[in-house]
mmCIF file of C-alpha atoms in Angstrom:
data_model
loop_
_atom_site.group_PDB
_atom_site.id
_atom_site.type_symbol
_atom_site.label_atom_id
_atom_site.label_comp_id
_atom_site.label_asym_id
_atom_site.label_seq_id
_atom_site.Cartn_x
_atom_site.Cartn_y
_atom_site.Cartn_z
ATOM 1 C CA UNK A 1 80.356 114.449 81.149
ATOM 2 C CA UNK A 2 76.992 111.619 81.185
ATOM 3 C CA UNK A 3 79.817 109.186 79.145
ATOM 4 C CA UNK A 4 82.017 109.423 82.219
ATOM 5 C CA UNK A 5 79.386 109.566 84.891
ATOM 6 C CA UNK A 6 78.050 106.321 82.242
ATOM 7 C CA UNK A 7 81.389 104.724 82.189
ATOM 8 C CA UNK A 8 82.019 104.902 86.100
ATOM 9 C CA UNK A 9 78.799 103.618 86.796
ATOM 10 C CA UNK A 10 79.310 100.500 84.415
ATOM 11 C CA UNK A 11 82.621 100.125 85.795
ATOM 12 C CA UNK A 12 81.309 99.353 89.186
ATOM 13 C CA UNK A 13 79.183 97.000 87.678
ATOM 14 C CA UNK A 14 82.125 95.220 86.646
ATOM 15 C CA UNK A 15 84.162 95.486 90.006
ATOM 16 C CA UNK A 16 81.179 93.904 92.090
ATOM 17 C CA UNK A 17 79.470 91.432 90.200
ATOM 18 C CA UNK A 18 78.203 89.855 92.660
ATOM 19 C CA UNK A 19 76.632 92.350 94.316
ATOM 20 C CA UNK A 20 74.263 93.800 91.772
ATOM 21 C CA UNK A 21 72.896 92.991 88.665
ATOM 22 C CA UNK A 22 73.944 95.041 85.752
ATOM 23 C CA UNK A 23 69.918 95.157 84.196
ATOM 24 C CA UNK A 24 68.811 96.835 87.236
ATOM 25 C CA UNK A 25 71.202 99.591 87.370
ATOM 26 C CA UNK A 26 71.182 102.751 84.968
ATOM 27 C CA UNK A 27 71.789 106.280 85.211
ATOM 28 C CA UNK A 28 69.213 108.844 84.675
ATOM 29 C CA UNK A 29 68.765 112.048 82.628
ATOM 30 C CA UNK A 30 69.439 114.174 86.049
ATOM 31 C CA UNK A 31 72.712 112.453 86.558
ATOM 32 C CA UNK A 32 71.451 110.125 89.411
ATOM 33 C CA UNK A 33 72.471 106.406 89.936
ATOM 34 C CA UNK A 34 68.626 104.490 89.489
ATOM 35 C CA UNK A 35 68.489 101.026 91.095
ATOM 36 C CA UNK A 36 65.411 98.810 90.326
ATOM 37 C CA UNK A 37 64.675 96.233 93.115
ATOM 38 C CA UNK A 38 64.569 92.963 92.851
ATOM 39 C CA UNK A 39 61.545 92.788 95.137
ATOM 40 C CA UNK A 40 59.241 96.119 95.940
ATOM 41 C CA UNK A 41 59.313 97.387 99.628
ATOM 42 C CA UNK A 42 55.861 97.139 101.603
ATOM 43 C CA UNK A 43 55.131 100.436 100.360
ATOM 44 C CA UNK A 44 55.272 99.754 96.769
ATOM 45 C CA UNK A 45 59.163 101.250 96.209
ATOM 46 C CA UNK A 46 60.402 99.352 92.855
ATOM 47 C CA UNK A 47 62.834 101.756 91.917
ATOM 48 C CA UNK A 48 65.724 104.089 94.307
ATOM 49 C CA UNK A 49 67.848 107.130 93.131
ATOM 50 C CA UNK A 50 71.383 107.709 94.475
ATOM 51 C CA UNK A 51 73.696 109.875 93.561
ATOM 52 C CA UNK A 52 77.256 108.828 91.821
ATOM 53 C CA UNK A 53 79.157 109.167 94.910
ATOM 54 C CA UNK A 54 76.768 107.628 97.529
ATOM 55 C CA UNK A 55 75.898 105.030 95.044
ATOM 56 C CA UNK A 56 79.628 103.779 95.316
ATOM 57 C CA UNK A 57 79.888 104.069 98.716
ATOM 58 C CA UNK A 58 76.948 101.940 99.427
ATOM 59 C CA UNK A 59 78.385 99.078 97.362
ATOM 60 C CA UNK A 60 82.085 99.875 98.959
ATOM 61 C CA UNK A 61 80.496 98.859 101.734
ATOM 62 C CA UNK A 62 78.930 95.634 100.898
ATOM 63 C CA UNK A 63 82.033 93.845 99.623
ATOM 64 C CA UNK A 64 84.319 91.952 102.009
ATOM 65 C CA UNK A 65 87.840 93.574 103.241
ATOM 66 C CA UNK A 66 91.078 91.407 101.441
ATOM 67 C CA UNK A 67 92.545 89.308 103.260
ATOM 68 C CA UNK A 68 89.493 88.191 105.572
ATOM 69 C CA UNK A 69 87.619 85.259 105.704
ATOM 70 C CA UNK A 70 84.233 85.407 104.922
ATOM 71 C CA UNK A 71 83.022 82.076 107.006
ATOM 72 C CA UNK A 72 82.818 82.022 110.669
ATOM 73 C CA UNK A 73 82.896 78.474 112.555
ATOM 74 C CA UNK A 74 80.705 78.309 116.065
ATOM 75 C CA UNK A 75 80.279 75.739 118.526
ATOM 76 C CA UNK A 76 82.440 72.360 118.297
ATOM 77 C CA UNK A 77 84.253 73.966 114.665
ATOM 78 C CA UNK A 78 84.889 77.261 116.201
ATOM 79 C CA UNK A 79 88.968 78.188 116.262
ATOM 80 C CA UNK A 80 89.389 77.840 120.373
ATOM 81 C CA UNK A 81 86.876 75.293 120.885
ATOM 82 C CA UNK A 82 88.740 72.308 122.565
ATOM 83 C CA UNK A 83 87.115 68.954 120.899
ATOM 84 C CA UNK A 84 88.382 70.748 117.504
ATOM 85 C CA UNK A 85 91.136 68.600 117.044
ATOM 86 C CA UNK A 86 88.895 65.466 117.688
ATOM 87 C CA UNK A 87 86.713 66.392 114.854
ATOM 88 C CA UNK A 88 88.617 68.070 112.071
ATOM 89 C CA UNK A 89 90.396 66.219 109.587
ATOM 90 C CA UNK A 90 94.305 68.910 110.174
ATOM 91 C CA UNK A 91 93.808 67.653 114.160
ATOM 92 C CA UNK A 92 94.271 71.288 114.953
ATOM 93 C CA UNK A 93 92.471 72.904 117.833
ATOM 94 C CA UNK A 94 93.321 74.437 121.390
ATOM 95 C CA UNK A 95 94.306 71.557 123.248
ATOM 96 C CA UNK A 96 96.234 69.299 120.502
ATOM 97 C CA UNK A 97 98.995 67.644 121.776
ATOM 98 C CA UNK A 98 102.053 68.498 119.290
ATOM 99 C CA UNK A 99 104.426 66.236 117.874
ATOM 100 C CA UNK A 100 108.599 66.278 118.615
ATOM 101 C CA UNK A 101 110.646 66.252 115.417
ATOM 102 C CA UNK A 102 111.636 63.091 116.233
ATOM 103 C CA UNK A 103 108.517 61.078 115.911
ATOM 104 C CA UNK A 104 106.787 60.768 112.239
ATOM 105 C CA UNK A 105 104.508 62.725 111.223
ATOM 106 C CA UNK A 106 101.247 61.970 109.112
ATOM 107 C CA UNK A 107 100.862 63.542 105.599
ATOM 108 C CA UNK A 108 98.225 66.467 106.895
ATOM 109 C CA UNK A 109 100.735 67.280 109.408
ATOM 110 C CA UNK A 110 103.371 66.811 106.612
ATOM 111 C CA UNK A 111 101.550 69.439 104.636
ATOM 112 C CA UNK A 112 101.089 72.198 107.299
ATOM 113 C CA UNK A 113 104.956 71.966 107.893
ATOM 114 C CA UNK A 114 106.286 72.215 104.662
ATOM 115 C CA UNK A 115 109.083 74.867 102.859
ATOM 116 C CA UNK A 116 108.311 77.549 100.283
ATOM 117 C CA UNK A 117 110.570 75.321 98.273
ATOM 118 C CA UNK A 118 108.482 72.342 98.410
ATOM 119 C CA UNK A 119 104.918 74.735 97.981
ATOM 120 C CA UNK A 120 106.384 76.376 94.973
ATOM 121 C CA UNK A 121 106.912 72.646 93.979
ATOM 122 C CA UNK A 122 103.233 71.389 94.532
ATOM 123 C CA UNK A 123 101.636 74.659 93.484
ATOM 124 C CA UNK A 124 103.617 75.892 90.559
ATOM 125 C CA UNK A 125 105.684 73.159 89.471
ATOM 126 C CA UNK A 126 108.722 75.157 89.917
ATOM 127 C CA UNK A 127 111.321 72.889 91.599
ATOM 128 C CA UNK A 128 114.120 75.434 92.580
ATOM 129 C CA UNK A 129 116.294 72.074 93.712
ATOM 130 C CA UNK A 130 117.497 71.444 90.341
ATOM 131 C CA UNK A 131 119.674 72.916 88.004
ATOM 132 C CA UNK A 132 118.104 74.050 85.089
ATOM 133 C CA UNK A 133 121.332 73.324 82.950
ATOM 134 C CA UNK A 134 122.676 70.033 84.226
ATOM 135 C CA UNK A 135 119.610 68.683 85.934
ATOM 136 C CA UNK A 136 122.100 68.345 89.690
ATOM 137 C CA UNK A 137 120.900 68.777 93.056
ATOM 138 C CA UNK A 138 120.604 72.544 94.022
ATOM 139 C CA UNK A 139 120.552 73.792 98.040
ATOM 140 C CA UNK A 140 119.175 77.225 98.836
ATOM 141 C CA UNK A 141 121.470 79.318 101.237
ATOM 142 C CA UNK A 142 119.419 82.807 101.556
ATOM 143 C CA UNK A 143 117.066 84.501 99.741
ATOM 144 C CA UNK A 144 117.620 88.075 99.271
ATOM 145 C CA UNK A 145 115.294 90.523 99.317
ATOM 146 C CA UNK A 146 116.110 94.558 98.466
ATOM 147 C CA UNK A 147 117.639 96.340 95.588
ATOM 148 C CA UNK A 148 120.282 97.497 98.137
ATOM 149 C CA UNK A 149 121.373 94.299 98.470
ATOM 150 C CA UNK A 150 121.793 93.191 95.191
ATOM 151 C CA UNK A 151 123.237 96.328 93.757
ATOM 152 C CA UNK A 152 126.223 95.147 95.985
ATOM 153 C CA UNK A 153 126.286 91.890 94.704
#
């Protein structure tokens, strides 16, 4: 039983790296979690005891959902602010004037607009245009998602 309480322990080491260092945490004879601090509180606490369970929730807690970003922009940077667009490099903000499709657009614009095709291109090298066999032009008609759909294929 201690070599799984050990390994689960160790193992959230590994999954938050960043949040704790793996010298200051150990587990105890008694089965507790024992995290030494960094610095001692004001009343001379170096060292505090959790147990398995809490000690994962409490670093659950501390790292950041998927998905969200972790910086916030205020004042002039903020999303809605309205001189955004007059001071980022995109020209995106609340009261941008877009562009028609007729008139050219600039590279950054170029890049905010452009096809899973061409982003497979840039980011994978994986240019779904041309035949693999004869080196021709290829055109994507659909993309098909589901097994339904291709089992009647």
């Amino acid at each position: 039983m201690k070599d799984i309480k050990r390994t689960s322990v160790s193992g959230c080491v590994g999954i938050f790296p960043a949040l704790l260092s793996p010298h200051r945490v150990y587990l105890s004879p008694t089965g507790k979690v024992v995290y030494t601090l960094k610095t001692p509180y004001r009343d001379g606490t170096t060292q505090v005891a959790f147990e398995p369970v809490d000690f994962i929730a409490r670093l659950a807690a501390l790292a950041p959902k998927p998905r969200v970003n972790l910086t916030r922009y205020h004042g002039v940077l903020a999303p809605n602010h309205r001189w955004r667009g007059e001071v980022t490099p995109a020209k995106r903000g609340k009261d941008v004037k877009r562009i028609s499709n007729d008139e050219v657009r600039s590279t950054v614009e170029h890049h905010a607009a452009m096809t899973w095709v061409q982003r497979l291109k840039q980011v994978f090298n994986i240019d779904i245009e041309v035949c693999s066999r004869c080196g021709g032009s290829l055109k994507v008609i659909a993309r098909l998602e589901g097994q339904d759909v291709l089992d009647r294929i």
